[in-house]
PDB file of C-alpha atoms and ligand atoms in Angstrom:
ATOM      1  CA  UNK A  28      36.107 -83.572   1.437  1.00 95.00           C
ATOM      2  CA  UNK A  29      32.909 -83.127   3.438  1.00 95.00           C
ATOM      3  CA  UNK A  30      32.489 -79.479   4.445  1.00 96.00           C
ATOM      4  CA  UNK A  31      29.144 -78.039   5.535  1.00 95.00           C
ATOM      5  CA  UNK A  32      29.393 -74.292   4.966  1.00 94.00           C
ATOM      6  CA  UNK A  33      30.173 -71.965   6.517  1.00 92.00           C
ATOM      7  CA  UNK A  34      33.536 -73.251   7.689  1.00 94.00           C
ATOM      8  CA  UNK A  35      35.717 -71.028   9.882  1.00 93.00           C
ATOM      9  CA  UNK A  36      39.231 -71.401  11.241  1.00 93.00           C
ATOM     10  CA  UNK A  37      41.493 -68.976  13.114  1.00 92.00           C
ATOM     11  CA  UNK A  38      43.400 -66.638  10.804  1.00 88.00           C
ATOM     12  CA  UNK A  39      46.711 -68.057  12.067  1.00 89.00           C
ATOM     13  CA  UNK A  40      45.634 -71.523  10.838  1.00 93.00           C
ATOM     14  CA  UNK A  41      45.316 -70.341   7.248  1.00 91.00           C
ATOM     15  CA  UNK A  42      47.817 -72.915   5.981  1.00 93.00           C
ATOM     16  CA  UNK A  43      46.557 -75.790   8.107  1.00 96.00           C
ATOM     17  CA  UNK A  44      44.431 -78.504   6.460  1.00 97.00           C
ATOM     18  CA  UNK A  45      40.906 -78.739   7.896  1.00 97.00           C
ATOM     19  CA  UNK A  46      39.019 -81.884   8.810  1.00 98.00           C
ATOM     20  CA  UNK A  47      35.309 -81.590   9.516  1.00 98.00           C
ATOM     21  CA  UNK A  48      34.138 -83.549  12.555  1.00 98.00           C
ATOM     22  CA  UNK A  49      31.001 -81.523  13.383  1.00 97.00           C
ATOM     23  CA  UNK A  50      28.620 -79.169  11.577  1.00 96.00           C
ATOM     24  CA  UNK A  51      27.738 -75.822  13.160  1.00 95.00           C
ATOM     25  CA  UNK A  52      28.215 -75.013  16.858  1.00 96.00           C
ATOM     26  CA  UNK A  53      26.635 -76.912  19.741  1.00 97.00           C
ATOM     27  CA  UNK A  54      26.191 -73.649  21.701  1.00 97.00           C
ATOM     28  CA  UNK A  55      25.300 -71.139  18.968  1.00 95.00           C
ATOM     29  CA  UNK A  56      24.196 -68.394  21.387  1.00 95.00           C
ATOM     30  CA  UNK A  57      27.007 -65.811  21.497  1.00 95.00           C
ATOM     31  CA  UNK A  58      25.416 -62.431  20.806  1.00 94.00           C
ATOM     32  CA  UNK A  59      28.125 -61.221  18.406  1.00 91.00           C
ATOM     33  CA  UNK A  60      28.312 -64.442  16.414  1.00 90.00           C
ATOM     34  CA  UNK A  61      25.971 -65.410  13.633  1.00 86.00           C
ATOM     35  CA  UNK A  62      28.484 -67.692  11.932  1.00 87.00           C
ATOM     36  CA  UNK A  63      26.489 -70.881  12.377  1.00 91.00           C
ATOM     37  CA  UNK A  64      23.001 -69.539  13.164  1.00 88.00           C
ATOM     38  CA  UNK A  65      21.352 -71.357  10.278  1.00 90.00           C
ATOM     39  CA  UNK A  66      23.373 -74.584  10.568  1.00 94.00           C
ATOM     40  CA  UNK A  67      21.982 -77.376  12.771  1.00 95.00           C
ATOM     41  CA  UNK A  68      24.631 -78.961  14.967  1.00 96.00           C
ATOM     42  CA  UNK A  69      25.627 -82.414  13.800  1.00 97.00           C
ATOM     43  CA  UNK A  70      28.423 -84.853  14.593  1.00 97.00           C
ATOM     44  CA  UNK A  71      30.104 -86.216  11.466  1.00 97.00           C
ATOM     45  CA  UNK A  72      29.710 -89.983  11.125  1.00 97.00           C
ATOM     46  CA  UNK A  73      33.051 -91.789  11.369  1.00 97.00           C
ATOM     47  CA  UNK A  74      32.614 -93.003   7.770  1.00 97.00           C
ATOM     48  CA  UNK A  75      32.735 -89.370   6.600  1.00 97.00           C
ATOM     49  CA  UNK A  76      35.786 -88.632   8.741  1.00 98.00           C
ATOM     50  CA  UNK A  77      37.522 -91.758   7.471  1.00 97.00           C
ATOM     51  CA  UNK A  78      36.716 -90.933   3.824  1.00 98.00           C
ATOM     52  CA  UNK A  79      38.064 -87.389   4.279  1.00 98.00           C
ATOM     53  CA  UNK A  80      41.263 -88.625   5.892  1.00 98.00           C
ATOM     54  CA  UNK A  81      41.758 -91.047   3.016  1.00 97.00           C
ATOM     55  CA  UNK A  82      41.220 -88.222   0.502  1.00 97.00           C
ATOM     56  CA  UNK A  83      43.528 -85.895   2.412  1.00 97.00           C
ATOM     57  CA  UNK A  84      46.275 -88.538   2.545  1.00 97.00           C
ATOM     58  CA  UNK A  85      46.112 -88.779  -1.226  1.00 96.00           C
ATOM     59  CA  UNK A  86      46.488 -85.042  -1.696  1.00 95.00           C
ATOM     60  CA  UNK A  87      48.851 -83.965   1.101  1.00 94.00           C
ATOM     61  CA  UNK A  88      52.350 -85.359   1.165  1.00 92.00           C
ATOM     62  CA  UNK A  89      53.322 -84.191   4.650  1.00 96.00           C
ATOM     63  CA  UNK A  90      50.881 -83.048   7.325  1.00 97.00           C
ATOM     64  CA  UNK A  91      52.475 -81.797  10.545  1.00 96.00           C
ATOM     65  CA  UNK A  92      49.327 -80.038  11.758  1.00 97.00           C
ATOM     66  CA  UNK A  93      45.565 -80.551  11.435  1.00 98.00           C
ATOM     67  CA  UNK A  94      42.680 -78.306  12.519  1.00 98.00           C
ATOM     68  CA  UNK A  95      39.310 -79.894  13.223  1.00 98.00           C
ATOM     69  CA  UNK A  96      36.215 -77.896  12.326  1.00 97.00           C
ATOM     70  CA  UNK A  97      33.487 -76.563  12.934  1.00 96.00           C
ATOM     71  CA  UNK A  98      32.439 -74.212  15.787  1.00 95.00           C
ATOM     72  CA  UNK A  99      33.300 -76.267  18.879  1.00 97.00           C
ATOM     73  CA  UNK A 100      34.471 -79.845  18.138  1.00 97.00           C
ATOM     74  CA  UNK A 101      35.849 -80.068  21.683  1.00 98.00           C
ATOM     75  CA  UNK A 102      32.235 -80.612  22.790  1.00 98.00           C
ATOM     76  CA  UNK A 103      32.673 -84.234  21.668  1.00 98.00           C
ATOM     77  CA  UNK A 104      33.342 -86.765  24.395  1.00 97.00           C
ATOM     78  CA  UNK A 105      36.907 -87.732  25.240  1.00 98.00           C
ATOM     79  CA  UNK A 106      36.222 -91.180  23.785  1.00 97.00           C
ATOM     80  CA  UNK A 107      34.960 -89.756  20.501  1.00 98.00           C
ATOM     81  CA  UNK A 108      37.876 -87.339  20.207  1.00 98.00           C
ATOM     82  CA  UNK A 109      40.304 -90.170  20.973  1.00 98.00           C
ATOM     83  CA  UNK A 110      38.679 -92.269  18.235  1.00 97.00           C
ATOM     84  CA  UNK A 111      39.146 -89.398  15.744  1.00 98.00           C
ATOM     85  CA  UNK A 112      42.764 -88.820  16.780  1.00 97.00           C
ATOM     86  CA  UNK A 113      43.519 -92.504  16.422  1.00 97.00           C
ATOM     87  CA  UNK A 114      42.316 -92.387  12.793  1.00 97.00           C
ATOM     88  CA  UNK A 115      44.239 -89.162  12.108  1.00 98.00           C
ATOM     89  CA  UNK A 116      47.465 -90.694  13.358  1.00 97.00           C
ATOM     90  CA  UNK A 117      46.780 -93.888  11.384  1.00 97.00           C
ATOM     91  CA  UNK A 118      46.734 -91.875   8.153  1.00 97.00           C
ATOM     92  CA  UNK A 119      49.242 -89.211   9.218  1.00 97.00           C
ATOM     93  CA  UNK A 120      51.806 -90.655  11.649  1.00 97.00           C
ATOM     94  CA  UNK A 121      53.878 -87.494  11.070  1.00 97.00           C
ATOM     95  CA  UNK A 122      51.120 -85.241  12.480  1.00 97.00           C
ATOM     96  CA  UNK A 123      52.497 -83.438  15.535  1.00 96.00           C
ATOM     97  CA  UNK A 124      49.624 -81.106  16.376  1.00 97.00           C
ATOM     98  CA  UNK A 125      45.867 -81.577  16.275  1.00 97.00           C
ATOM     99  CA  UNK A 126      43.804 -78.566  17.278  1.00 97.00           C
ATOM    100  CA  UNK A 127      40.236 -77.211  17.127  1.00 98.00           C
ATOM    101  CA  UNK A 128      37.942 -74.476  18.416  1.00 97.00           C
ATOM    102  CA  UNK A 129      36.640 -74.934  21.947  1.00 98.00           C
ATOM    103  CA  UNK A 130      33.797 -73.130  23.741  1.00 98.00           C
ATOM    104  CA  UNK A 131      34.940 -72.887  27.360  1.00 98.00           C
ATOM    105  CA  UNK A 132      32.030 -75.000  28.755  1.00 98.00           C
ATOM    106  CA  UNK A 133      33.213 -77.855  26.479  1.00 97.00           C
ATOM    107  CA  UNK A 134      35.903 -78.307  29.137  1.00 98.00           C
ATOM    108  CA  UNK A 135      33.549 -78.796  32.084  1.00 97.00           C
ATOM    109  CA  UNK A 136      33.058 -82.504  31.369  1.00 95.00           C
ATOM    110  CA  UNK A 137      36.739 -83.170  30.760  1.00 97.00           C
ATOM    111  CA  UNK A 138      38.948 -84.020  33.690  1.00 98.00           C
ATOM    112  CA  UNK A 139      42.659 -83.253  33.863  1.00 98.00           C
ATOM    113  CA  UNK A 140      43.191 -86.975  33.206  1.00 98.00           C
ATOM    114  CA  UNK A 141      41.013 -86.787  30.076  1.00 98.00           C
ATOM    115  CA  UNK A 142      43.026 -83.815  28.827  1.00 98.00           C
ATOM    116  CA  UNK A 143      46.318 -85.589  29.555  1.00 98.00           C
ATOM    117  CA  UNK A 144      45.052 -88.641  27.695  1.00 97.00           C
ATOM    118  CA  UNK A 145      44.054 -86.621  24.621  1.00 97.00           C
ATOM    119  CA  UNK A 146      47.365 -84.810  24.680  1.00 97.00           C
ATOM    120  CA  UNK A 147      49.255 -88.090  24.860  1.00 96.00           C
ATOM    121  CA  UNK A 148      47.420 -89.248  21.731  1.00 95.00           C
ATOM    122  CA  UNK A 149      48.362 -86.100  19.795  1.00 94.00           C
ATOM    123  CA  UNK A 150      45.386 -83.799  20.435  1.00 96.00           C
ATOM    124  CA  UNK A 151      47.610 -81.193  22.014  1.00 95.00           C
ATOM    125  CA  UNK A 152      46.249 -77.694  21.300  1.00 97.00           C
ATOM    126  CA  UNK A 153      42.874 -75.974  21.448  1.00 97.00           C
ATOM    127  CA  UNK A 154      41.669 -72.507  20.551  1.00 97.00           C
ATOM    128  CA  UNK A 155      39.254 -70.966  23.060  1.00 97.00           C
ATOM    129  CA  UNK A 156      37.089 -67.938  22.321  1.00 95.00           C
ATOM    130  CA  UNK A 157      37.408 -66.467  25.797  1.00 97.00           C
ATOM    131  CA  UNK A 158      36.641 -62.888  24.630  1.00 97.00           C
ATOM    132  CA  UNK A 159      37.029 -61.066  27.966  1.00 98.00           C
ATOM    133  CA  UNK A 160      38.061 -61.200  31.606  1.00 98.00           C
ATOM    134  CA  UNK A 161      35.186 -58.940  32.687  1.00 98.00           C
ATOM    135  CA  UNK A 162      31.889 -60.562  33.715  1.00 98.00           C
ATOM    136  CA  UNK A 163      29.617 -57.781  32.426  1.00 97.00           C
ATOM    137  CA  UNK A 164      31.208 -58.139  28.981  1.00 97.00           C
ATOM    138  CA  UNK A 165      30.806 -61.927  29.036  1.00 98.00           C
ATOM    139  CA  UNK A 166      27.140 -61.405  29.959  1.00 97.00           C
ATOM    140  CA  UNK A 167      26.648 -58.925  27.119  1.00 96.00           C
ATOM    141  CA  UNK A 168      28.179 -61.464  24.741  1.00 96.00           C
ATOM    142  CA  UNK A 169      25.937 -64.260  26.164  1.00 97.00           C
ATOM    143  CA  UNK A 170      29.002 -66.462  26.534  1.00 97.00           C
ATOM    144  CA  UNK A 171      27.374 -68.662  29.177  1.00 97.00           C
ATOM    145  CA  UNK A 172      30.229 -68.502  31.704  1.00 98.00           C
ATOM    146  CA  UNK A 173      31.999 -66.087  34.018  1.00 98.00           C
ATOM    147  CA  UNK A 174      35.612 -65.164  34.607  1.00 98.00           C
ATOM    148  CA  UNK A 175      36.169 -67.460  37.595  1.00 98.00           C
ATOM    149  CA  UNK A 176      35.277 -70.385  35.326  1.00 98.00           C
ATOM    150  CA  UNK A 177      37.849 -69.200  32.775  1.00 98.00           C
ATOM    151  CA  UNK A 178      40.577 -69.306  35.431  1.00 98.00           C
ATOM    152  CA  UNK A 179      39.436 -72.723  36.621  1.00 98.00           C
ATOM    153  CA  UNK A 180      39.225 -74.365  33.176  1.00 98.00           C
ATOM    154  CA  UNK A 181      42.478 -72.846  31.904  1.00 98.00           C
ATOM    155  CA  UNK A 182      44.099 -74.081  35.130  1.00 98.00           C
ATOM    156  CA  UNK A 183      43.015 -77.607  34.178  1.00 98.00           C
ATOM    157  CA  UNK A 184      44.578 -77.196  30.742  1.00 98.00           C
ATOM    158  CA  UNK A 185      47.842 -76.029  32.254  1.00 98.00           C
ATOM    159  CA  UNK A 186      47.852 -78.898  34.729  1.00 98.00           C
ATOM    160  CA  UNK A 187      47.348 -81.322  31.851  1.00 98.00           C
ATOM    161  CA  UNK A 188      50.054 -79.644  29.753  1.00 97.00           C
ATOM    162  CA  UNK A 189      47.532 -78.948  26.958  1.00 97.00           C
ATOM    163  CA  UNK A 190      48.538 -75.838  25.014  1.00 97.00           C
ATOM    164  CA  UNK A 191      45.834 -73.327  24.188  1.00 98.00           C
ATOM    165  CA  UNK A 192      45.334 -70.055  22.384  1.00 97.00           C
ATOM    166  CA  UNK A 193      42.679 -67.498  23.283  1.00 97.00           C
ATOM    167  CA  UNK A 194      41.252 -64.223  22.058  1.00 96.00           C
ATOM    168  CA  UNK A 195      40.470 -60.908  23.696  1.00 96.00           C
ATOM    169  CA  UNK A 196      37.965 -58.339  22.403  1.00 96.00           C
ATOM    170  CA  UNK A 197      39.111 -54.765  22.966  1.00 95.00           C
ATOM    171  CA  UNK A 198      36.708 -51.851  23.381  1.00 95.00           C
ATOM    172  CA  UNK A 199      34.043 -54.136  24.842  1.00 95.00           C
ATOM    173  CA  UNK A 200      33.124 -51.835  27.748  1.00 95.00           C
ATOM    174  CA  UNK A 201      32.517 -48.919  25.393  1.00 93.00           C
ATOM    175  CA  UNK A 202      31.545 -45.473  26.669  1.00 93.00           C
ATOM    176  CA  UNK A 203      35.176 -44.388  26.821  1.00 94.00           C
ATOM    177  CA  UNK A 204      36.062 -46.960  29.498  1.00 96.00           C
ATOM    178  CA  UNK A 205      39.009 -49.265  28.987  1.00 97.00           C
ATOM    179  CA  UNK A 206      41.355 -49.173  32.015  1.00 97.00           C
ATOM    180  CA  UNK A 207      39.446 -51.942  33.844  1.00 97.00           C
ATOM    181  CA  UNK A 208      39.284 -54.055  30.706  1.00 97.00           C
ATOM    182  CA  UNK A 209      42.995 -53.705  29.924  1.00 98.00           C
ATOM    183  CA  UNK A 210      43.949 -54.580  33.511  1.00 98.00           C
ATOM    184  CA  UNK A 211      41.567 -57.550  33.806  1.00 98.00           C
ATOM    185  CA  UNK A 212      42.583 -59.001  30.434  1.00 98.00           C
ATOM    186  CA  UNK A 213      46.293 -58.595  31.231  1.00 98.00           C
ATOM    187  CA  UNK A 214      45.813 -60.276  34.625  1.00 98.00           C
ATOM    188  CA  UNK A 215      44.059 -63.227  32.994  1.00 98.00           C
ATOM    189  CA  UNK A 216      46.756 -63.600  30.329  1.00 98.00           C
ATOM    190  CA  UNK A 217      49.532 -63.356  32.922  1.00 98.00           C
ATOM    191  CA  UNK A 218      47.880 -66.044  35.020  1.00 98.00           C
ATOM    192  CA  UNK A 219      46.775 -68.606  32.450  1.00 98.00           C
ATOM    193  CA  UNK A 220      49.675 -68.071  30.013  1.00 97.00           C
ATOM    194  CA  UNK A 221      48.330 -69.146  26.604  1.00 98.00           C
ATOM    195  CA  UNK A 222      50.920 -70.075  23.977  1.00 97.00           C
ATOM    196  CA  UNK A 223      49.216 -67.535  21.684  1.00 97.00           C
ATOM    197  CA  UNK A 224      46.591 -64.844  22.110  1.00 97.00           C
ATOM    198  CA  UNK A 225      44.940 -62.669  19.573  1.00 94.00           C
ATOM    199  CA  UNK A 226      42.937 -59.490  19.789  1.00 95.00           C
ATOM    200  CA  UNK A 227      40.023 -58.094  17.881  1.00 92.00           C
ATOM    201  CA  UNK A 228      38.205 -54.812  18.453  1.00 92.00           C
ATOM    202  CA  UNK A 229      34.505 -54.808  19.237  1.00 92.00           C
ATOM    203  CA  UNK A 230      32.414 -54.879  16.118  1.00 84.00           C
ATOM    204  CA  UNK A 231      28.863 -55.939  15.584  1.00 85.00           C
ATOM    205  CA  UNK A 232      27.163 -56.678  12.333  1.00 81.00           C
ATOM    206  CA  UNK A 233      23.690 -55.225  11.696  1.00 80.00           C
ATOM    207  CA  UNK A 234      21.182 -57.989  12.320  1.00 78.00           C
ATOM    208  CA  UNK A 235      23.313 -59.636  15.023  1.00 86.00           C
ATOM    209  CA  UNK A 236      21.977 -59.836  18.551  1.00 91.00           C
ATOM    210  CA  UNK A 237      24.897 -57.742  19.792  1.00 92.00           C
ATOM    211  CA  UNK A 238      24.100 -54.963  17.329  1.00 90.00           C
ATOM    212  CA  UNK A 239      20.558 -54.784  18.763  1.00 90.00           C
ATOM    213  CA  UNK A 240      21.906 -54.835  22.337  1.00 91.00           C
ATOM    214  CA  UNK A 241      24.324 -51.970  21.651  1.00 90.00           C
ATOM    215  CA  UNK A 242      21.597 -49.942  19.926  1.00 88.00           C
ATOM    216  CA  UNK A 243      19.175 -50.528  22.824  1.00 89.00           C
ATOM    217  CA  UNK A 244      21.740 -49.642  25.487  1.00 87.00           C
ATOM    218  CA  UNK A 245      22.782 -46.445  23.732  1.00 83.00           C
ATOM    219  CA  UNK A 246      26.321 -47.868  23.896  1.00 90.00           C
ATOM    220  CA  UNK A 247      29.035 -45.442  22.756  1.00 92.00           C
ATOM    221  CA  UNK A 248      31.736 -47.284  20.830  1.00 92.00           C
ATOM    222  CA  UNK A 249      35.271 -46.490  21.916  1.00 94.00           C
ATOM    223  CA  UNK A 250      37.309 -44.312  19.598  1.00 92.00           C
ATOM    224  CA  UNK A 251      40.417 -45.330  17.669  1.00 90.00           C
ATOM    225  CA  UNK A 252      42.486 -43.445  20.240  1.00 93.00           C
ATOM    226  CA  UNK A 253      40.857 -45.316  23.128  1.00 95.00           C
ATOM    227  CA  UNK A 254      41.289 -48.673  21.387  1.00 94.00           C
ATOM    228  CA  UNK A 255      44.993 -47.985  20.855  1.00 94.00           C
ATOM    229  CA  UNK A 256      45.364 -46.775  24.453  1.00 96.00           C
ATOM    230  CA  UNK A 257      43.696 -49.951  25.741  1.00 97.00           C
ATOM    231  CA  UNK A 258      46.059 -52.089  23.692  1.00 96.00           C
ATOM    232  CA  UNK A 259      49.054 -50.163  25.077  1.00 97.00           C
ATOM    233  CA  UNK A 260      47.833 -50.580  28.664  1.00 98.00           C
ATOM    234  CA  UNK A 261      47.149 -54.279  28.259  1.00 98.00           C
ATOM    235  CA  UNK A 262      50.455 -55.031  26.522  1.00 97.00           C
ATOM    236  CA  UNK A 263      52.391 -52.936  29.050  1.00 98.00           C
ATOM    237  CA  UNK A 264      50.976 -54.980  31.925  1.00 98.00           C
ATOM    238  CA  UNK A 265      51.886 -58.349  30.417  1.00 98.00           C
ATOM    239  CA  UNK A 266      54.598 -60.452  32.014  1.00 98.00           C
ATOM    240  CA  UNK A 267      54.630 -63.443  29.703  1.00 97.00           C
ATOM    241  CA  UNK A 268      57.653 -65.617  29.072  1.00 96.00           C
ATOM    242  CA  UNK A 269      56.972 -67.087  25.659  1.00 95.00           C
ATOM    243  CA  UNK A 270      53.701 -66.117  23.979  1.00 97.00           C
ATOM    244  CA  UNK A 271      52.900 -65.182  20.429  1.00 97.00           C
ATOM    245  CA  UNK A 272      50.759 -62.062  20.122  1.00 97.00           C
ATOM    246  CA  UNK A 273      48.617 -62.171  16.996  1.00 95.00           C
ATOM    247  CA  UNK A 274      47.081 -58.727  16.651  1.00 90.00           C
ATOM    248  CA  UNK A 275      46.550 -58.822  12.911  1.00 88.00           C
ATOM    249  CA  UNK A 276      42.761 -58.959  12.836  1.00 86.00           C
ATOM    250  CA  UNK A 277      41.344 -56.352  10.431  1.00 83.00           C
ATOM    251  CA  UNK A 278      39.155 -54.897  13.190  1.00 84.00           C
ATOM    252  CA  UNK A 279      42.223 -53.733  15.123  1.00 86.00           C
ATOM    253  CA  UNK A 280      43.236 -50.088  14.641  1.00 83.00           C
ATOM    254  CA  UNK A 281      46.819 -51.087  13.884  1.00 84.00           C
ATOM    255  CA  UNK A 282      47.783 -54.633  12.903  1.00 85.00           C
ATOM    256  CA  UNK A 283      50.753 -56.134  14.781  1.00 86.00           C
ATOM    257  CA  UNK A 284      52.121 -59.464  15.714  1.00 92.00           C
ATOM    258  CA  UNK A 285      55.220 -60.559  17.578  1.00 95.00           C
ATOM    259  CA  UNK A 286      56.690 -62.720  20.293  1.00 97.00           C
ATOM    260  CA  UNK A 287      56.308 -61.596  23.889  1.00 97.00           C
ATOM    261  CA  UNK A 288      58.343 -60.509  25.692  1.00 97.00           C
ATOM    262  CA  UNK A 289      60.925 -60.053  22.881  1.00 96.00           C
ATOM    263  CA  UNK A 290      58.815 -57.717  20.726  1.00 95.00           C
ATOM    264  CA  UNK A 291      56.715 -56.204  23.513  1.00 96.00           C
ATOM    265  CA  UNK A 292      58.627 -52.925  23.861  1.00 96.00           C
ATOM    266  CA  UNK A 293      58.775 -52.381  20.118  1.00 94.00           C
ATOM    267  CA  UNK A 294      55.030 -52.923  19.620  1.00 94.00           C
ATOM    268  CA  UNK A 295      54.141 -50.668  22.541  1.00 95.00           C
ATOM    269  CA  UNK A 296      56.551 -48.007  21.271  1.00 94.00           C
ATOM    270  CA  UNK A 297      55.009 -47.974  17.798  1.00 91.00           C
ATOM    271  CA  UNK A 298      51.478 -47.856  19.198  1.00 92.00           C
ATOM    272  CA  UNK A 299      52.477 -44.865  21.332  1.00 94.00           C
ATOM    273  CA  UNK A 300      53.979 -43.150  18.312  1.00 91.00           C
ATOM    274  CA  UNK A 301      50.763 -43.702  16.383  1.00 89.00           C
ATOM    275  CA  UNK A 302      48.906 -41.776  19.069  1.00 91.00           C
ATOM    276  CA  UNK A 303      51.108 -38.791  18.277  1.00 92.00           C
ATOM    277  CA  UNK A 304      51.115 -39.254  14.484  1.00 87.00           C
ATOM    278  CA  UNK A 305      47.463 -39.942  13.716  1.00 86.00           C
ATOM    279  CA  UNK A 306      45.307 -36.837  13.301  1.00 87.00           C
ATOM    280  CA  UNK A 307      43.208 -35.982  16.336  1.00 89.00           C
ATOM    281  CA  UNK A 308      40.035 -36.143  14.269  1.00 87.00           C
ATOM    282  CA  UNK A 309      40.758 -39.815  13.568  1.00 85.00           C
ATOM    283  CA  UNK A 310      41.772 -40.652  17.144  1.00 90.00           C
ATOM    284  CA  UNK A 311      38.554 -39.103  18.465  1.00 91.00           C
ATOM    285  CA  UNK A 312      36.353 -41.055  16.116  1.00 88.00           C
ATOM    286  CA  UNK A 313      34.999 -44.588  16.719  1.00 89.00           C
ATOM    287  CA  UNK A 314      35.255 -47.169  13.930  1.00 85.00           C
ATOM    288  CA  UNK A 315      31.998 -47.264  12.040  1.00 80.00           C
ATOM    289  CA  UNK A 316      29.688 -49.750  13.724  1.00 75.00           C
ATOM    290  CA  UNK A 317      29.192 -52.858  11.628  1.00 69.00           C
ATOM    291  CA  UNK A 318      32.530 -52.503   9.870  1.00 67.00           C
ATOM    292  CA  UNK A 319      35.949 -53.839  10.725  1.00 64.00           C
ATOM    293  CA  UNK A 320      37.785 -50.709  11.639  1.00 58.00           C
ATOM    294  CA  UNK A 321      41.502 -50.951  10.893  1.00 61.00           C
ATOM    295  CA  UNK A 322      43.204 -47.738   9.841  1.00 59.00           C
ATOM    296  CA  UNK A 323      46.028 -47.388   7.366  1.00 54.00           C
ATOM    297  CA  UNK A 324      49.520 -47.208   8.761  1.00 55.00           C
ATOM    298  CA  UNK A 325      51.857 -44.530   7.424  1.00 53.00           C
ATOM    299  CA  UNK A 326      54.043 -45.946   4.627  1.00 56.00           C
ATOM    300  CA  UNK A 327      57.187 -45.534   6.720  1.00 55.00           C
ATOM    301  CA  UNK A 328      55.841 -47.150   9.901  1.00 52.00           C
ATOM    302  CA  UNK A 329      58.548 -49.813   9.981  1.00 54.00           C
ATOM    303  CA  UNK A 330      61.243 -47.154  10.248  1.00 54.00           C
ATOM    304  CA  UNK A 331      59.516 -45.297  13.044  1.00 47.00           C
TER     305      UNK A 331
HETATM  306  S1  LIG B   4      30.835 -70.737  20.768  1.00 70.39           S
HETATM  307 FE1  LIG B   4      31.988 -69.828  19.054  1.00 70.39          FE
HETATM  308  S2  LIG B   4      30.970 -70.578  17.209  1.00 70.39           S
HETATM  309 FE2  LIG B   4      29.586 -70.951  18.923  1.00 70.39          FE
HETATM  310  S3  LIG B   4      28.232 -69.169  18.966  1.00 70.39           S
HETATM  311 FE3  LIG B   4      29.924 -68.728  20.355  1.00 70.39          FE
HETATM  312  S4  LIG B   4      31.483 -67.642  19.125  1.00 70.39           S
HETATM  313 FE4  LIG B   4      30.003 -68.630  17.689  1.00 70.39          FE
END
C-alpha cells in the first residue's frame, strides 16, 4: 500500500482500512496542528489508488467501510472524488460507507447537488475538524473560517443528506472562562446535528504555533475542574435525537462515550460525581501544557 507518513485517522476509525488519495494537507495552517507540516500536499495518481485497491482486495475479505487519507481529501473536486469512489465500488461492491477528513472550506466549492451526487455513489460520510463555535477561538486556531460559515456549510450537508462527524475543543477560551464556549458549542451541535461528535481538551505541543500564541498571550489554561464543568454544561444543553458522543480522547479529564440522548443523563451524573470525588488540589490544577491531560478514574467508577 502507498502511505506517505505521517498518516492519521480519527480514533473511532481504528478498525477501518485506509486508502491514501492525497499526501499531507492542502491547508496546513491550523495553529495547533503540526501533523503534516513537513509533508508537501500531493494528489495520489490514479495508478497508485488502483494498485492499492487491488492489494486491499487481495487482503481483505469483506470491506463495509473505507476511510480515505490524508489531512483533507475532500479538497479534491467532485469529479475526482467520484472517480475514486467508482474504483472503490468496483473492487468492493459491498462497501457501504466511504469517509474522509474534511477542512470546512473544502465544502465551499461543492454544491448541494455535488454532495447528493457523491452520496448517491457511496461517499456518504465526512469528518470535519470544526473545533469551536466561537469566532475568537477559530481565529486563535487559524482555522480560516468563522462560525456563520460552519452553520452554512453544515446546512448544505444536511440538505444533501450527507452524514458528518465533528469535533469540539474544550477549554479553548482559557482564563477560567467556559460558559460561553459550552453554550455556543451546544447550540451549534443542536442545530447542525452531526451523527457523531467528539471532544478533546485544549493542548498544545511545544514548538507548535499555538504553544507560542498561548505563551505570548499569557493564556491561563483551564483547570481540570473547569474542563469537567464545561463538559457538563455543554452536554446538559444538548437536545440531540440520535448522536454518538465520543469523548474518549486522552486529553479529556474523564473518558466517556455513549449515545445521546440515551446515555446523556448517566454521563452528566458521573461527571458531576467526579467533581465531588476528585481532590480539590487536582480540580484546581490545569493539565500540564504540552501533555494530554486525562486523569485516572477511581477503580469503582462504573458502580458510582
Ligand atoms: S485542516 Fe486538519 S490536517 Fe490541515 S492543518 Fe488543519 S487540523 Fe491539520
